[in-house]
XYZ file of C-alpha atoms in Angstrom:
221
model
C 38.974 31.687 -16.617
C 36.080 34.305 -16.458
C 36.676 36.979 -14.411
C 34.005 38.587 -11.723
C 33.378 41.575 -14.177
C 32.793 39.501 -17.397
C 29.780 37.400 -15.502
C 28.309 40.160 -14.287
C 28.654 41.848 -17.489
C 27.021 38.799 -19.529
C 24.129 39.292 -17.144
C 23.764 42.754 -18.021
C 23.807 42.358 -21.723
C 21.697 39.365 -21.832
C 19.289 41.536 -19.531
C 19.612 44.243 -22.414
C 18.791 41.564 -25.344
C 15.570 41.630 -23.471
C 14.854 44.903 -22.797
C 14.851 44.187 -19.123
C 17.106 45.682 -16.494
C 19.044 43.634 -14.063
C 15.810 43.803 -11.511
C 13.631 42.805 -14.514
C 15.578 39.873 -15.053
C 15.941 38.434 -11.718
C 12.340 38.905 -11.170
C 11.416 37.282 -14.757
C 13.277 34.263 -13.338
C 11.736 34.240 -10.278
C 14.666 35.685 -8.001
C 14.764 38.719 -5.508
C 14.624 41.882 -7.767
C 17.748 42.815 -5.811
C 19.982 40.255 -6.778
C 21.418 41.147 -9.707
C 21.974 45.235 -8.298
C 25.181 47.035 -8.791
C 25.308 47.643 -5.083
C 25.337 43.523 -4.381
C 28.417 42.467 -6.377
C 30.433 43.831 -3.974
C 30.357 42.990 -0.035
C 30.540 46.000 2.486
C 34.198 45.104 3.249
C 34.618 45.176 -0.485
C 35.374 41.352 -1.748
C 34.035 40.313 -5.025
C 30.206 38.426 -4.924
C 29.723 36.552 -7.612
C 25.892 35.495 -8.735
C 25.765 31.429 -8.360
C 25.157 28.808 -10.515
C 21.774 28.305 -9.989
C 20.667 32.039 -10.435
C 22.541 31.831 -13.813
C 20.837 28.469 -14.581
C 17.364 30.800 -13.895
C 17.955 33.190 -15.956
C 18.792 31.353 -18.971
C 15.679 28.932 -18.601
C 13.671 32.419 -18.217
C 14.804 33.711 -21.431
C 15.410 30.401 -23.504
C 19.058 31.367 -23.966
C 21.618 28.621 -24.048
C 24.905 28.977 -21.629
C 26.826 29.607 -25.468
C 24.217 32.317 -26.005
C 25.359 33.803 -22.165
C 28.797 33.643 -23.078
C 28.537 35.392 -26.027
C 27.675 38.323 -24.428
C 31.209 38.463 -22.617
C 32.395 41.682 -24.442
C 35.339 41.033 -26.869
C 37.657 43.629 -25.091
C 37.034 41.652 -22.029
C 38.927 38.760 -23.334
C 42.430 38.091 -23.772
C 43.214 38.464 -27.382
C 39.804 39.539 -28.386
C 40.655 41.529 -31.097
C 42.301 38.824 -33.291
C 39.038 36.246 -32.102
C 36.894 38.763 -34.136
C 38.977 39.194 -37.101
C 39.721 42.524 -36.116
C 43.287 43.710 -35.121
C 42.876 47.387 -33.269
C 46.342 49.215 -32.848
C 46.754 52.010 -30.494
C 43.255 54.253 -30.499
C 42.185 52.691 -33.737
C 38.480 51.503 -33.776
C 36.717 49.433 -36.465
C 34.690 51.693 -39.045
C 31.650 50.875 -41.879
C 29.264 52.570 -43.793
C 25.610 52.256 -43.023
C 24.977 50.974 -46.565
C 27.560 47.862 -45.848
C 26.219 47.219 -42.065
C 23.116 45.461 -42.736
C 25.627 43.035 -44.543
C 25.945 39.878 -43.209
C 29.803 38.807 -41.596
C 30.325 42.104 -40.150
C 28.811 41.875 -37.057
C 28.666 39.049 -34.313
C 25.149 37.898 -32.371
C 25.954 40.478 -29.819
C 26.678 43.527 -32.383
C 30.051 43.332 -31.869
C 32.349 43.867 -34.731
C 33.577 40.968 -36.583
C 34.895 39.491 -40.003
C 36.903 40.966 -42.288
C 36.184 44.471 -44.404
C 36.174 46.744 -42.109
C 38.352 50.038 -42.293
C 39.815 51.553 -39.144
C 39.319 55.151 -37.925
C 41.048 56.782 -34.926
C 38.804 57.217 -31.660
C 40.334 57.735 -27.818
C 38.857 54.574 -26.081
C 39.994 53.021 -23.242
C 42.370 49.687 -24.551
C 39.898 47.528 -22.267
C 36.610 48.698 -24.364
C 38.486 49.273 -27.673
C 37.430 45.862 -28.763
C 33.679 46.391 -28.494
C 33.557 49.950 -29.721
C 33.169 50.626 -33.412
C 31.720 53.610 -35.545
C 29.593 53.747 -38.326
C 29.791 56.554 -41.316
C 26.465 58.054 -42.111
C 25.335 57.920 -45.932
C 22.761 59.795 -47.185
C 19.904 62.396 -45.703
C 18.040 59.681 -43.834
C 19.128 61.259 -40.802
C 18.926 64.777 -40.784
C 18.662 67.181 -39.626
C 20.924 65.575 -36.697
C 23.355 63.524 -38.783
C 24.599 64.794 -42.315
C 26.371 62.182 -44.983
C 29.702 61.597 -43.661
C 29.120 61.966 -40.141
C 30.922 59.273 -37.893
C 28.757 57.452 -35.401
C 30.687 55.782 -32.644
C 28.539 52.913 -31.158
C 29.141 50.696 -27.770
C 27.435 47.426 -27.926
C 26.620 46.022 -24.325
C 26.270 49.486 -22.943
C 23.350 49.990 -21.142
C 20.398 51.516 -23.214
C 17.452 54.063 -21.648
C 15.031 55.736 -22.644
C 15.559 58.552 -25.429
C 19.225 57.408 -25.695
C 20.320 57.503 -29.772
C 20.874 53.718 -30.706
C 21.770 51.914 -33.601
C 19.256 49.184 -34.129
C 19.681 46.010 -36.470
C 16.746 43.732 -37.718
C 16.665 40.299 -38.965
C 16.233 41.451 -42.101
C 19.358 43.054 -41.907
C 17.944 46.389 -42.052
C 20.718 49.053 -39.712
C 19.258 52.276 -38.657
C 19.870 55.091 -36.116
C 16.907 56.141 -34.383
C 15.875 57.210 -30.758
C 14.974 54.627 -28.232
C 11.353 55.962 -27.370
C 9.786 52.996 -25.590
C 10.546 49.330 -24.619
C 8.882 46.359 -22.783
C 9.517 42.888 -22.373
C 8.324 42.383 -26.244
C 8.711 45.323 -28.582
C 10.271 48.863 -28.863
C 9.179 51.784 -30.496
C 12.030 54.029 -32.414
C 11.395 57.803 -32.576
C 12.980 58.844 -36.636
C 15.790 61.330 -36.629
C 14.546 62.611 -39.747
C 10.865 64.142 -39.207
C 10.181 63.163 -42.928
C 10.843 59.365 -42.227
C 7.977 57.349 -40.134
C 8.573 56.288 -36.670
C 9.571 52.463 -36.447
C 8.297 49.988 -34.124
C 9.495 46.442 -33.720
C 8.717 43.281 -32.219
C 11.886 42.344 -30.140
C 12.022 38.561 -31.647
C 12.931 40.720 -34.769
C 15.735 42.599 -33.998
C 18.976 41.031 -34.140
C 20.561 43.546 -31.693
C 20.487 47.069 -30.347
C 23.713 49.052 -29.571
C 23.898 52.767 -27.887
C 25.160 55.651 -29.867
C 27.978 57.666 -27.305
C 29.430 60.121 -29.548
C 29.146 61.898 -32.973
C 31.427 63.709 -35.327
C 29.337 66.661 -35.767
């Protein structure tokens, strides 16, 4: 059975996938803008409030997502034995690690940008057990991210985390390009990214050309 936290988390991540806030997702679906607010998820006496099946049906219709795609937005760390289902079995405080050069290849991420498949190394990082299966590390390779990130620096990435303007993010395009940038602007249809290296141009993409976006939460500098 899916939990209250899992269902609300999937709604949040569906909104993020379409560059929307939960309120924006509700409005797009023709619902009251406050329908998915954090304050609406608990009653005044502390009881859990669940989204209705009708509201979920409306946001799926508004975004064109299937029920299977909606369920894929459930964070792996929220599911029993999630690491095994993604081919990764973290132990202790270890999280998956891969280099940027390899990250663009197929098979390392699922559709939500979570680590999947084989070929990952492991690195120690103090992260809560329930979060560990989603958080992963990317090793900077080359000089394209200077002066902010140097060759060999480790970036800790959390897919599914809420992303705001000026956050540092990792973006993977549907063509397999993986890059670390600063989110300058996002709309319902596109994103604009600031390059970390002034010698490299800023980038902009239609959201239809973006496979996933994940926030950088820490870097070993």
